[in-house]
mmCIF file of C-alpha atoms and ligand atoms in Angstrom:
data_model
loop_
_atom_site.group_PDB
_atom_site.id
_atom_site.type_symbol
_atom_site.label_atom_id
_atom_site.label_comp_id
_atom_site.label_asym_id
_atom_site.label_seq_id
_atom_site.Cartn_x
_atom_site.Cartn_y
_atom_site.Cartn_z
ATOM 1 C CA MET A 1 1.297 -7.214 -23.101
ATOM 2 C CA SER A 2 -1.738 -5.039 -23.705
ATOM 3 C CA GLU A 3 -4.018 -4.015 -20.863
ATOM 4 C CA SER A 4 -6.776 -6.415 -21.970
ATOM 5 C CA ASP A 5 -4.679 -9.529 -21.452
ATOM 6 C CA ASN A 6 -3.190 -8.486 -18.137
ATOM 7 C CA ASN A 7 -5.420 -10.760 -16.240
ATOM 8 C CA THR A 8 -5.245 -13.748 -18.567
ATOM 9 C CA THR A 9 -1.953 -14.972 -17.119
ATOM 10 C CA ASP A 10 -3.008 -18.505 -16.148
ATOM 11 C CA SER A 11 -0.704 -20.158 -18.609
ATOM 12 C CA LEU A 12 2.407 -18.107 -17.936
ATOM 13 C CA ARG A 13 5.333 -19.398 -16.018
ATOM 14 C CA PRO A 14 6.430 -17.850 -12.624
ATOM 15 C CA ASP A 15 9.370 -15.868 -13.960
ATOM 16 C CA THR A 16 7.072 -14.213 -16.488
ATOM 17 C CA LEU A 17 4.383 -13.566 -13.939
ATOM 18 C CA ALA A 18 6.941 -11.889 -11.650
ATOM 19 C CA VAL A 19 7.571 -9.274 -14.389
ATOM 20 C CA ARG A 20 4.144 -9.030 -16.067
ATOM 21 C CA ALA A 21 1.291 -10.073 -13.818
ATOM 22 C CA GLY A 22 -1.186 -7.543 -12.490
ATOM 23 C CA GLN A 23 -0.099 -4.505 -14.411
ATOM 24 C CA GLU A 24 -2.885 -1.924 -14.992
ATOM 25 C CA ARG A 25 -1.675 0.421 -17.634
ATOM 26 C CA SER A 26 -3.213 3.929 -17.637
ATOM 27 C CA GLU A 27 -4.201 5.949 -20.779
ATOM 28 C CA GLN A 28 -0.647 7.491 -20.608
ATOM 29 C CA MET A 29 0.616 4.018 -21.727
ATOM 30 C CA GLU A 30 3.565 4.031 -19.292
ATOM 31 C CA HIS A 31 5.825 0.959 -19.647
ATOM 32 C CA SER A 32 6.798 0.670 -16.007
ATOM 33 C CA GLU A 33 4.038 0.382 -13.419
ATOM 34 C CA ALA A 34 2.623 3.773 -12.305
ATOM 35 C CA LEU A 35 2.756 5.093 -8.773
ATOM 36 C CA TYR A 36 -0.561 6.593 -7.606
ATOM 37 C CA PRO A 37 0.095 8.722 -4.454
ATOM 38 C CA THR A 38 -3.423 9.815 -3.907
ATOM 39 C CA SER A 39 -5.666 9.366 -0.821
ATOM 40 C CA SER A 40 -8.928 9.411 -2.733
ATOM 41 C CA PHE A 41 -10.466 9.178 -6.226
ATOM 42 C CA VAL A 42 -12.948 11.399 -8.017
ATOM 43 C CA PHE A 43 -16.390 10.342 -9.290
ATOM 44 C CA ARG A 44 -17.983 11.823 -12.411
ATOM 45 C CA ASN A 45 -21.307 12.364 -10.608
ATOM 46 C CA ALA A 46 -23.160 11.530 -7.460
ATOM 47 C CA ALA A 47 -24.775 8.455 -8.910
ATOM 48 C CA GLU A 48 -21.282 7.021 -9.769
ATOM 49 C CA ALA A 49 -20.094 7.743 -6.201
ATOM 50 C CA ALA A 50 -23.183 5.919 -4.782
ATOM 51 C CA ALA A 51 -22.672 2.907 -7.081
ATOM 52 C CA ARG A 52 -18.958 2.634 -6.070
ATOM 53 C CA PHE A 53 -19.693 2.900 -2.356
ATOM 54 C CA SER A 54 -22.444 0.284 -2.525
ATOM 55 C CA GLY A 55 -20.155 -2.099 -4.383
ATOM 56 C CA GLU A 56 -22.573 -2.117 -7.327
ATOM 57 C CA THR A 57 -19.758 -1.094 -9.741
ATOM 58 C CA PRO A 58 -16.052 -1.841 -9.057
ATOM 59 C CA GLY A 59 -13.492 0.877 -8.950
ATOM 60 C CA ASN A 60 -11.299 3.050 -6.808
ATOM 61 C CA ILE A 61 -12.739 4.959 -3.804
ATOM 62 C CA TYR A 62 -10.171 5.715 -1.190
ATOM 63 C CA SER A 63 -6.633 4.418 -0.721
ATOM 64 C CA ARG A 64 -7.168 2.822 2.639
ATOM 65 C CA PHE A 65 -8.649 -0.042 0.568
ATOM 66 C CA THR A 66 -8.483 0.704 -3.096
ATOM 67 C CA ASN A 67 -5.323 2.022 -4.780
ATOM 68 C CA PRO A 68 -4.149 0.961 -8.194
ATOM 69 C CA THR A 69 -0.462 0.608 -7.291
ATOM 70 C CA VAL A 70 -1.276 -1.493 -4.255
ATOM 71 C CA ARG A 71 -3.678 -3.528 -6.437
ATOM 72 C CA MET A 72 -0.886 -4.263 -8.949
ATOM 73 C CA PHE A 73 1.367 -5.523 -6.229
ATOM 74 C CA GLU A 74 -1.437 -7.669 -4.756
ATOM 75 C CA ARG A 75 -2.325 -9.225 -8.094
ATOM 76 C CA ARG A 76 1.275 -9.913 -8.926
ATOM 77 C CA LEU A 77 2.023 -11.518 -5.554
ATOM 78 C CA ALA A 78 -1.278 -13.586 -5.784
ATOM 79 C CA ALA A 79 -0.149 -14.901 -9.228
ATOM 80 C CA LEU A 80 3.286 -15.889 -7.873
ATOM 81 C CA GLU A 81 1.794 -17.714 -4.886
ATOM 82 C CA GLY A 82 -0.942 -19.325 -6.937
ATOM 83 C CA GLY A 83 -3.689 -17.728 -4.802
ATOM 84 C CA GLU A 84 -7.060 -16.228 -5.869
ATOM 85 C CA ALA A 85 -6.696 -13.045 -3.837
ATOM 86 C CA CYS A 86 -4.098 -10.985 -1.987
ATOM 87 C CA VAL A 87 -4.241 -7.964 0.326
ATOM 88 C CA GLY A 88 -1.239 -5.695 0.969
ATOM 89 C CA THR A 89 -0.771 -4.503 4.515
ATOM 90 C CA ALA A 90 1.332 -1.912 6.333
ATOM 91 C CA SER A 91 3.759 -4.471 7.688
ATOM 92 C CA GLY A 92 4.253 -8.201 8.119
ATOM 93 C CA MET A 93 2.861 -7.886 11.617
ATOM 94 C CA SER A 94 -0.313 -6.207 10.394
ATOM 95 C CA ALA A 95 -0.715 -9.070 7.945
ATOM 96 C CA VAL A 96 -0.674 -11.462 10.943
ATOM 97 C CA LEU A 97 -3.028 -9.177 12.916
ATOM 98 C CA ALA A 98 -5.469 -8.812 10.033
ATOM 99 C CA THR A 99 -5.614 -12.513 9.464
ATOM 100 C CA CYS A 100 -6.368 -13.202 13.081
ATOM 101 C CA MET A 101 -8.843 -10.411 13.593
ATOM 102 C CA ALA A 102 -10.729 -11.259 10.449
ATOM 103 C CA LEU A 103 -10.925 -14.986 10.973
ATOM 104 C CA LEU A 104 -10.972 -15.633 14.714
ATOM 105 C CA GLY A 105 -13.264 -14.798 17.577
ATOM 106 C CA GLN A 106 -13.468 -15.074 21.361
ATOM 107 C CA GLY A 107 -12.826 -18.593 22.587
ATOM 108 C CA ASP A 108 -10.956 -19.706 19.474
ATOM 109 C CA HIS A 109 -7.687 -21.605 19.713
ATOM 110 C CA ILE A 110 -4.509 -21.465 17.627
ATOM 111 C CA VAL A 111 -1.839 -24.126 17.577
ATOM 112 C CA ALA A 112 1.470 -22.477 16.572
ATOM 113 C CA ALA A 113 5.058 -23.427 16.303
ATOM 114 C CA HIS A 114 7.701 -22.677 19.016
ATOM 115 C CA GLY A 115 10.219 -20.130 17.779
ATOM 116 C CA LEU A 116 7.975 -18.141 15.510
ATOM 117 C CA PHE A 117 9.197 -14.705 14.708
ATOM 118 C CA GLY A 118 9.445 -13.102 18.206
ATOM 119 C CA THR A 119 6.913 -10.299 17.594
ATOM 120 C CA THR A 120 4.330 -12.798 16.281
ATOM 121 C CA THR A 121 4.596 -14.681 19.586
ATOM 122 C CA GLN A 122 4.285 -11.272 21.374
ATOM 123 C CA LEU A 123 1.129 -10.478 19.379
ATOM 124 C CA PHE A 124 -0.422 -13.787 20.233
ATOM 125 C CA ASP A 125 0.478 -13.913 23.921
ATOM 126 C CA LYS A 126 0.158 -10.249 24.914
ATOM 127 C CA HIS A 127 -2.559 -8.944 22.697
ATOM 128 C CA LEU A 128 -4.748 -11.640 21.080
ATOM 129 C CA SER A 129 -4.982 -13.357 24.515
ATOM 130 C CA ARG A 130 -6.871 -10.271 25.806
ATOM 131 C CA PHE A 131 -9.592 -10.949 23.303
ATOM 132 C CA GLY A 132 -10.004 -14.568 24.489
ATOM 133 C CA ILE A 133 -7.972 -16.154 21.766
ATOM 134 C CA GLU A 134 -5.711 -18.860 23.162
ATOM 135 C CA VAL A 135 -2.519 -20.130 21.618
ATOM 136 C CA ASP A 136 -0.615 -23.345 22.364
ATOM 137 C CA TYR A 137 2.853 -23.890 21.021
ATOM 138 C CA VAL A 138 4.349 -27.157 19.681
ATOM 139 C CA HIS A 139 7.641 -28.135 18.096
ATOM 140 C CA VAL A 140 7.328 -27.335 14.405
ATOM 141 C CA THR A 141 8.665 -30.665 13.146
ATOM 142 C CA ASP A 142 6.727 -32.836 15.588
ATOM 143 C CA LEU A 143 3.505 -33.890 13.733
ATOM 144 C CA SER A 144 2.129 -35.921 16.692
ATOM 145 C CA ALA A 145 2.563 -32.836 18.896
ATOM 146 C CA TRP A 146 0.515 -30.793 16.406
ATOM 147 C CA GLN A 147 -2.131 -33.580 16.399
ATOM 148 C CA ASN A 148 -2.272 -33.745 20.218
ATOM 149 C CA ALA A 149 -2.541 -29.970 20.528
ATOM 150 C CA VAL A 150 -5.575 -29.677 18.320
ATOM 151 C CA GLN A 151 -8.816 -29.231 20.269
ATOM 152 C CA PRO A 152 -11.640 -30.498 18.167
ATOM 153 C CA GLY A 153 -14.241 -27.850 17.503
ATOM 154 C CA ARG A 154 -12.205 -25.141 19.085
ATOM 155 C CA THR A 155 -8.852 -25.040 17.118
ATOM 156 C CA ARG A 156 -9.418 -22.732 14.151
ATOM 157 C CA MET A 157 -5.867 -22.081 12.976
ATOM 158 C CA LEU A 158 -2.510 -23.880 12.697
ATOM 159 C CA PHE A 159 0.233 -21.231 12.333
ATOM 160 C CA LEU A 160 3.928 -21.738 11.326
ATOM 161 C CA GLU A 161 6.921 -20.440 9.478
ATOM 162 C CA THR A 162 9.150 -22.745 7.435
ATOM 163 C CA PRO A 163 12.139 -22.611 7.475
ATOM 164 C CA THR A 164 11.990 -21.222 11.001
ATOM 165 C CA ASN A 165 13.900 -18.238 12.336
ATOM 166 C CA PRO A 166 16.737 -18.627 13.259
ATOM 167 C CA LEU A 167 17.095 -22.422 13.411
ATOM 168 C CA THR A 168 15.924 -23.059 9.775
ATOM 169 C CA GLU A 169 13.816 -26.047 10.903
ATOM 170 C CA VAL A 170 11.545 -27.264 8.052
ATOM 171 C CA ALA A 171 7.875 -28.127 8.652
ATOM 172 C CA ASP A 172 6.039 -30.621 6.493
ATOM 173 C CA ILE A 173 3.440 -28.362 4.991
ATOM 174 C CA LYS A 174 1.517 -31.131 3.143
ATOM 175 C CA ALA A 175 1.198 -33.224 6.312
ATOM 176 C CA LEU A 176 0.065 -30.256 8.370
ATOM 177 C CA ALA A 177 -2.391 -29.230 5.663
ATOM 178 C CA GLY A 178 -3.952 -32.714 6.014
ATOM 179 C CA LEU A 179 -4.214 -32.290 9.789
ATOM 180 C CA ALA A 180 -5.810 -28.832 9.337
ATOM 181 C CA ARG A 181 -8.384 -30.220 6.917
ATOM 182 C CA GLU A 182 -9.305 -33.148 9.181
ATOM 183 C CA SER A 183 -9.612 -30.683 12.143
ATOM 184 C CA ASP A 184 -11.684 -28.089 10.248
ATOM 185 C CA ALA A 185 -8.867 -25.558 10.988
ATOM 186 C CA LEU A 186 -6.988 -23.244 8.640
ATOM 187 C CA LEU A 187 -3.234 -23.765 7.912
ATOM 188 C CA VAL A 188 -1.459 -20.384 7.834
ATOM 189 C CA VAL A 189 2.109 -20.380 6.565
ATOM 190 C CA ASP A 190 4.424 -17.334 6.964
ATOM 191 C CA ASN A 191 6.435 -17.751 3.767
ATOM 192 C CA CYS A 192 8.856 -14.908 4.523
ATOM 193 C CA PHE A 193 12.128 -16.971 4.389
ATOM 194 C CA CYS A 194 11.431 -18.819 1.072
ATOM 195 C CA THR A 195 9.096 -16.519 -0.809
ATOM 196 C CA PRO A 196 7.062 -17.949 -3.773
ATOM 197 C CA ALA A 197 10.263 -18.097 -5.712
ATOM 198 C CA LEU A 198 11.350 -21.114 -3.633
ATOM 199 C CA GLN A 199 8.199 -22.475 -1.993
ATOM 200 C CA ARG A 200 4.427 -22.269 -2.741
ATOM 201 C CA PRO A 201 2.505 -23.325 0.393
ATOM 202 C CA LEU A 202 -0.951 -23.015 -1.234
ATOM 203 C CA ASP A 203 0.050 -25.754 -3.716
ATOM 204 C CA LEU A 204 0.893 -27.985 -0.747
ATOM 205 C CA GLY A 205 -2.569 -27.462 0.804
ATOM 206 C CA ALA A 206 -2.022 -24.422 3.035
ATOM 207 C CA ASP A 207 -5.086 -22.041 3.219
ATOM 208 C CA LEU A 208 -3.225 -18.780 3.712
ATOM 209 C CA VAL A 209 0.242 -17.410 3.030
ATOM 210 C CA ILE A 210 1.550 -14.458 5.079
ATOM 211 C CA HIS A 211 4.442 -12.224 4.039
ATOM 212 C CA SER A 212 6.686 -9.710 5.606
ATOM 213 C CA ALA A 213 7.279 -7.817 2.281
ATOM 214 C CA THR A 214 9.922 -5.893 4.233
ATOM 215 C CA LYS A 215 12.297 -8.802 3.699
ATOM 216 C CA TYR A 216 12.975 -10.532 0.336
ATOM 217 C CA LEU A 217 9.981 -9.112 -1.594
ATOM 218 C CA ASP A 218 11.542 -5.638 -1.279
ATOM 219 C CA GLY A 219 14.947 -7.266 -1.188
ATOM 220 C CA GLN A 220 16.898 -4.032 -0.720
ATOM 221 C CA GLY A 221 15.934 -3.053 2.811
ATOM 222 C CA ARG A 222 13.873 0.037 1.926
ATOM 223 C CA CYS A 223 10.244 -0.332 2.949
ATOM 224 C CA VAL A 224 8.108 -2.000 5.654
ATOM 225 C CA GLY A 225 5.047 -3.868 4.394
ATOM 226 C CA GLY A 226 3.216 -7.213 4.364
ATOM 227 C CA ALA A 227 0.601 -9.311 2.599
ATOM 228 C CA VAL A 228 -1.816 -12.197 2.916
ATOM 229 C CA VAL A 229 -2.613 -14.513 0.003
ATOM 230 C CA GLY A 230 -5.346 -17.168 -0.244
ATOM 231 C CA SER A 231 -8.905 -17.761 -1.534
ATOM 232 C CA GLN A 232 -11.322 -15.061 -2.599
ATOM 233 C CA ALA A 233 -13.640 -15.964 0.299
ATOM 234 C CA LEU A 234 -10.978 -15.684 3.054
ATOM 235 C CA VAL A 235 -8.704 -13.035 1.743
ATOM 236 C CA GLY A 236 -10.713 -11.099 -0.935
ATOM 237 C CA GLU A 237 -13.731 -10.862 1.339
ATOM 238 C CA GLN A 238 -13.067 -11.480 5.064
ATOM 239 C CA ILE A 239 -9.472 -10.112 5.498
ATOM 240 C CA PHE A 240 -10.086 -7.338 2.903
ATOM 241 C CA GLY A 241 -13.206 -6.386 4.928
ATOM 242 C CA PHE A 242 -11.211 -6.136 8.147
ATOM 243 C CA LEU A 243 -8.550 -4.077 6.386
ATOM 244 C CA ARG A 244 -11.190 -1.719 4.889
ATOM 245 C CA SER A 245 -12.585 -1.079 8.391
ATOM 246 C CA ALA A 246 -9.414 -1.110 10.499
ATOM 247 C CA GLY A 247 -7.003 0.440 8.080
ATOM 248 C CA PRO A 248 -3.568 -1.193 8.490
ATOM 249 C CA SER A 249 -3.063 -0.526 4.699
ATOM 250 C CA MET A 250 0.023 -0.597 2.438
ATOM 251 C CA SER A 251 1.113 2.765 1.189
ATOM 252 C CA PRO A 252 1.150 3.146 -2.619
ATOM 253 C CA PHE A 253 4.879 4.124 -2.555
ATOM 254 C CA ASN A 254 5.763 0.965 -0.643
ATOM 255 C CA ALA A 255 3.643 -1.149 -2.970
ATOM 256 C CA TRP A 256 5.510 0.268 -5.920
ATOM 257 C CA VAL A 257 8.832 -0.632 -4.364
ATOM 258 C CA PHE A 258 7.657 -4.170 -3.647
ATOM 259 C CA LEU A 259 6.095 -4.554 -7.087
ATOM 260 C CA LYS A 260 9.424 -3.791 -8.707
ATOM 261 C CA GLY A 261 11.163 -6.051 -6.135
ATOM 262 C CA LEU A 262 8.997 -9.006 -7.274
ATOM 263 C CA GLU A 263 10.498 -8.628 -10.825
ATOM 264 C CA THR A 264 13.946 -9.698 -9.591
ATOM 265 C CA LEU A 265 12.758 -11.985 -6.766
ATOM 266 C CA SER A 266 13.617 -15.322 -8.308
ATOM 267 C CA LEU A 267 17.045 -14.192 -9.531
ATOM 268 C CA ARG A 268 17.879 -12.808 -6.098
ATOM 269 C CA MET A 269 16.605 -15.830 -4.190
ATOM 270 C CA ARG A 270 18.788 -18.167 -6.267
ATOM 271 C CA ALA A 271 21.811 -15.952 -5.653
ATOM 272 C CA HIS A 272 21.053 -15.648 -1.910
ATOM 273 C CA SER A 273 20.762 -19.404 -1.745
ATOM 274 C CA ARG A 274 23.960 -20.039 -3.547
ATOM 275 C CA ALA A 275 25.842 -17.670 -1.209
ATOM 276 C CA ALA A 276 24.240 -19.144 1.937
ATOM 277 C CA MET A 277 25.198 -22.695 0.853
ATOM 278 C CA THR A 278 28.865 -21.601 0.334
ATOM 279 C CA LEU A 279 28.942 -19.869 3.762
ATOM 280 C CA ALA A 280 27.246 -22.780 5.523
ATOM 281 C CA GLU A 281 29.630 -25.378 4.096
ATOM 282 C CA TRP A 282 32.644 -23.249 5.064
ATOM 283 C CA LEU A 283 31.334 -22.662 8.592
ATOM 284 C CA LEU A 284 30.820 -26.373 9.199
ATOM 285 C CA GLY A 285 34.541 -27.046 9.149
ATOM 286 C CA GLN A 286 35.648 -24.199 11.440
ATOM 287 C CA PRO A 287 36.988 -24.515 14.971
ATOM 288 C CA GLY A 288 34.887 -22.849 17.700
ATOM 289 C CA ILE A 289 31.659 -23.555 15.819
ATOM 290 C CA GLU A 290 29.603 -26.246 17.397
ATOM 291 C CA ARG A 291 26.603 -26.515 15.004
ATOM 292 C CA VAL A 292 25.560 -24.996 11.698
ATOM 293 C CA HIS A 293 21.820 -24.790 10.849
ATOM 294 C CA PHE A 294 21.039 -24.607 7.143
ATOM 295 C CA PRO A 295 18.537 -26.833 5.229
ATOM 296 C CA GLY A 296 20.933 -27.260 2.351
ATOM 297 C CA LEU A 297 23.475 -29.242 4.460
ATOM 298 C CA GLU A 298 23.109 -33.020 4.424
ATOM 299 C CA SER A 299 23.483 -32.944 8.152
ATOM 300 C CA HIS A 300 20.310 -30.855 8.586
ATOM 301 C CA PRO A 301 17.584 -33.069 10.104
ATOM 302 C CA GLN A 302 14.975 -32.045 7.496
ATOM 303 C CA HIS A 303 17.336 -31.851 4.501
ATOM 304 C CA ALA A 304 15.379 -34.366 2.450
ATOM 305 C CA LEU A 305 12.055 -32.614 3.188
ATOM 306 C CA ALA A 306 13.480 -29.227 2.284
ATOM 307 C CA ALA A 307 14.847 -30.608 -0.985
ATOM 308 C CA ARG A 308 11.365 -31.888 -1.823
ATOM 309 C CA GLN A 309 9.310 -28.927 -0.573
ATOM 310 C CA GLN A 310 11.512 -26.083 -1.680
ATOM 311 C CA SER A 311 13.143 -25.352 -4.967
ATOM 312 C CA ASP A 312 16.298 -24.054 -3.157
ATOM 313 C CA PHE A 313 17.440 -23.662 0.506
ATOM 314 C CA GLY A 314 17.200 -19.894 1.011
ATOM 315 C CA GLY A 315 19.608 -17.249 2.325
ATOM 316 C CA ILE A 316 19.481 -17.672 6.070
ATOM 317 C CA VAL A 317 22.176 -19.538 8.036
ATOM 318 C CA SER A 318 22.603 -19.781 11.798
ATOM 319 C CA PHE A 319 25.386 -21.336 13.801
ATOM 320 C CA GLU A 320 26.336 -21.861 17.535
ATOM 321 C CA LEU A 321 29.662 -20.727 18.888
ATOM 322 C CA ALA A 322 31.224 -22.811 21.620
ATOM 323 C CA GLY A 323 31.928 -19.765 23.792
ATOM 324 C CA GLY A 324 28.289 -18.724 24.366
ATOM 325 C CA GLN A 325 27.060 -15.119 24.343
ATOM 326 C CA ALA A 326 30.430 -13.572 25.010
ATOM 327 C CA ALA A 327 31.928 -15.338 21.957
ATOM 328 C CA ALA A 328 28.866 -14.481 19.814
ATOM 329 C CA TRP A 329 29.095 -10.781 20.663
ATOM 330 C CA ARG A 330 32.930 -10.779 20.028
ATOM 331 C CA PHE A 331 32.377 -12.511 16.728
ATOM 332 C CA ILE A 332 29.797 -10.125 15.651
ATOM 333 C CA ASP A 333 31.733 -6.996 16.677
ATOM 334 C CA ALA A 334 34.792 -8.141 14.730
ATOM 335 C CA LEU A 335 32.841 -8.236 11.447
ATOM 336 C CA GLU A 336 33.424 -5.272 9.084
ATOM 337 C CA LEU A 337 31.128 -6.093 6.174
ATOM 338 C CA PHE A 338 28.089 -7.813 7.671
ATOM 339 C CA SER A 339 25.758 -5.151 8.988
ATOM 340 C CA ILE A 340 24.509 -5.607 12.560
ATOM 341 C CA THR A 341 20.803 -5.131 12.035
ATOM 342 C CA ALA A 342 17.559 -6.973 12.638
ATOM 343 C CA ASN A 343 16.569 -6.916 8.946
ATOM 344 C CA LEU A 344 17.157 -9.839 6.649
ATOM 345 C CA GLY A 345 16.687 -10.604 2.976
ATOM 346 C CA ASP A 346 18.598 -7.573 1.862
ATOM 347 C CA THR A 347 21.242 -7.289 -0.835
ATOM 348 C CA LYS A 348 23.573 -6.381 2.023
ATOM 349 C CA SER A 349 24.564 -9.315 4.287
ATOM 350 C CA THR A 350 23.339 -8.897 7.870
ATOM 351 C CA VAL A 351 24.204 -10.532 11.209
ATOM 352 C CA THR A 352 22.049 -10.836 14.327
ATOM 353 C CA HIS A 353 22.398 -12.228 17.834
ATOM 354 C CA PRO A 354 18.844 -13.705 18.158
ATOM 355 C CA ALA A 355 18.863 -14.357 21.974
ATOM 356 C CA THR A 356 19.330 -10.609 22.764
ATOM 357 C CA THR A 357 17.481 -9.018 19.870
ATOM 358 C CA THR A 358 14.799 -10.653 17.662
ATOM 359 C CA HIS A 359 13.949 -13.252 20.340
ATOM 360 C CA GLY A 360 15.066 -11.204 23.383
ATOM 361 C CA ARG A 361 11.509 -10.618 24.664
ATOM 362 C CA LEU A 362 10.777 -14.319 25.010
ATOM 363 C CA SER A 363 11.275 -15.822 28.442
ATOM 364 C CA GLU A 364 14.539 -17.718 28.778
ATOM 365 C CA GLU A 365 12.543 -20.931 29.089
ATOM 366 C CA ALA A 366 10.678 -20.312 25.826
ATOM 367 C CA ARG A 367 13.867 -19.302 24.088
ATOM 368 C CA LEU A 368 15.675 -22.494 25.076
ATOM 369 C CA GLU A 369 12.593 -24.547 24.214
ATOM 370 C CA ALA A 370 12.826 -22.955 20.733
ATOM 371 C CA GLY A 371 16.561 -23.922 20.608
ATOM 372 C CA ILE A 372 17.862 -20.372 20.576
ATOM 373 C CA VAL A 373 20.991 -20.735 22.681
ATOM 374 C CA PRO A 374 23.112 -17.746 23.822
ATOM 375 C CA GLY A 375 26.010 -18.668 21.496
ATOM 376 C CA MET A 376 23.796 -18.524 18.330
ATOM 377 C CA VAL A 377 24.515 -16.139 15.466
ATOM 378 C CA ARG A 378 22.201 -15.688 12.478
ATOM 379 C CA ILE A 379 23.370 -14.349 9.158
ATOM 380 C CA SER A 380 21.388 -13.413 6.071
ATOM 381 C CA ALA A 381 23.560 -13.935 3.003
ATOM 382 C CA GLY A 382 23.419 -10.853 0.729
ATOM 383 C CA LEU A 383 24.579 -10.391 -2.863
ATOM 384 C CA GLU A 384 28.100 -9.247 -2.222
ATOM 385 C CA ASP A 385 30.976 -11.300 -3.610
ATOM 386 C CA VAL A 386 30.915 -14.406 -1.382
ATOM 387 C CA ARG A 387 34.783 -14.371 -1.112
ATOM 388 C CA ASP A 388 34.515 -11.042 0.712
ATOM 389 C CA LEU A 389 31.874 -12.516 3.030
ATOM 390 C CA LEU A 390 34.203 -15.446 3.792
ATOM 391 C CA ASP A 391 37.007 -13.038 4.552
ATOM 392 C CA ASP A 392 34.682 -11.204 6.936
ATOM 393 C CA LEU A 393 33.642 -14.401 8.792
ATOM 394 C CA THR A 394 37.310 -15.302 9.004
ATOM 395 C CA ARG A 395 37.876 -11.957 10.861
ATOM 396 C CA GLY A 396 34.996 -12.929 13.267
ATOM 397 C CA LEU A 397 36.466 -16.342 13.967
ATOM 398 C CA ALA A 398 39.915 -14.798 14.598
ATOM 399 C CA ALA A 399 38.397 -12.674 17.346
ATOM 400 C CA ILE A 400 37.166 -15.740 19.285
ATOM 401 C CA THR A 401 40.040 -18.234 18.699
ATOM 402 C CA PRO A 402 43.013 -17.687 21.013
HETATM 403 C C1 PLP B 501 10.008 -9.692 9.819
HETATM 404 C C2 PLP B 501 9.108 -10.795 10.002
HETATM 405 C C3 PLP B 501 7.813 -10.613 10.269
HETATM 406 C C4 PLP B 501 7.181 -9.247 10.631
HETATM 407 O O1 PLP B 501 7.246 -8.391 9.563
HETATM 408 P P1 PLP B 501 7.329 -6.795 9.630
HETATM 409 O O2 PLP B 501 7.256 -6.411 8.198
HETATM 410 O O3 PLP B 501 8.623 -6.497 10.311
HETATM 411 O O4 PLP B 501 6.179 -6.320 10.408
HETATM 412 C C5 PLP B 501 6.885 -11.753 10.367
HETATM 413 N N1 PLP B 501 7.381 -12.971 10.162
HETATM 414 C C6 PLP B 501 8.696 -13.188 9.785
HETATM 415 C C7 PLP B 501 9.194 -14.596 9.601
HETATM 416 C C8 PLP B 501 9.625 -12.106 9.745
HETATM 417 O O5 PLP B 501 10.880 -12.392 9.492
#
């Protein structure tokens, strides 16, 4: 692909876009994308500097808001999500923050799902609330609760993740996009668990997609980063404008890692999904396990919706042990292969006790409202041989069965 046709990618299929979209080749004609670790860019003369700063001519100025490696990542992710514009951010949390700071003001109201990523709930309740932004929470699958929570003229945003963490509940994006449109609110979907390889919320009517690139977009647990994708007006102008002034920017090095991560995203997501399905089906039949949450299981309450909305079921499985927190901790401590870590979406399988880690800062009431019981364990299926993962889970179960 020559540089001139890098941006004429409309007719290409997703697996091709993941490898090719957005590349800006320098005069060195490098094959792999170049990394530009520079804080600023040089102008040929004073007039050129003035024209860049005024926006009269496009081009690089300063890496807080214009860096070619970050731009390549943004264009590639925008192509994969089917959005007009994307901005990379320093973390998934700063993607959430930038979205809210750019698009909301004092007195505005958000309707959000219970059981969002714990830190997103903290950001809403402890920080945005101080700026007069109010959030009400509803059950993610209860459409009439969403309808009832909307305050006409005041609700500006509906915010959700699907599948949710750690219960893997699936929200009906198309139905909620309809509600958002009727209510003159924006539908924001955190697409961290599926990634565009499995689900494209913008196609289903969402206005904005948020990512923690830290998870599957990197896919090998190396860098922290985030992104927002959507229209040129919302993302390319408003959120970009906030980022330019406030500075929670993605570093070029991290962008380069994520850019290369996107090239293998769809292969990895299919392999993670296959492994998770094997583990979920196996867990379902084991003694001491009360419930298994995975959208790929026919017993999952939104299995049919997930099959329609997603092209596969993802790599996250959670389950409830009969013996509560004590059993969950014993199970986790007996594992030798699964890493005990808060990260997910890594080639390495990970295990978490949500009630005392990722969701530990929620009140007990909010945690139980979200269905995160003390006996719950969450795993993220990695890319190891699934037979070794099953052996490890067998070790965990042996530690809790007398
Ligand atoms: C991890 C995560 C975030 C936050 O991302 P960071 O990169 O850790 O800031 C937001 N949403 C979801 C669903 C996540 O899993």
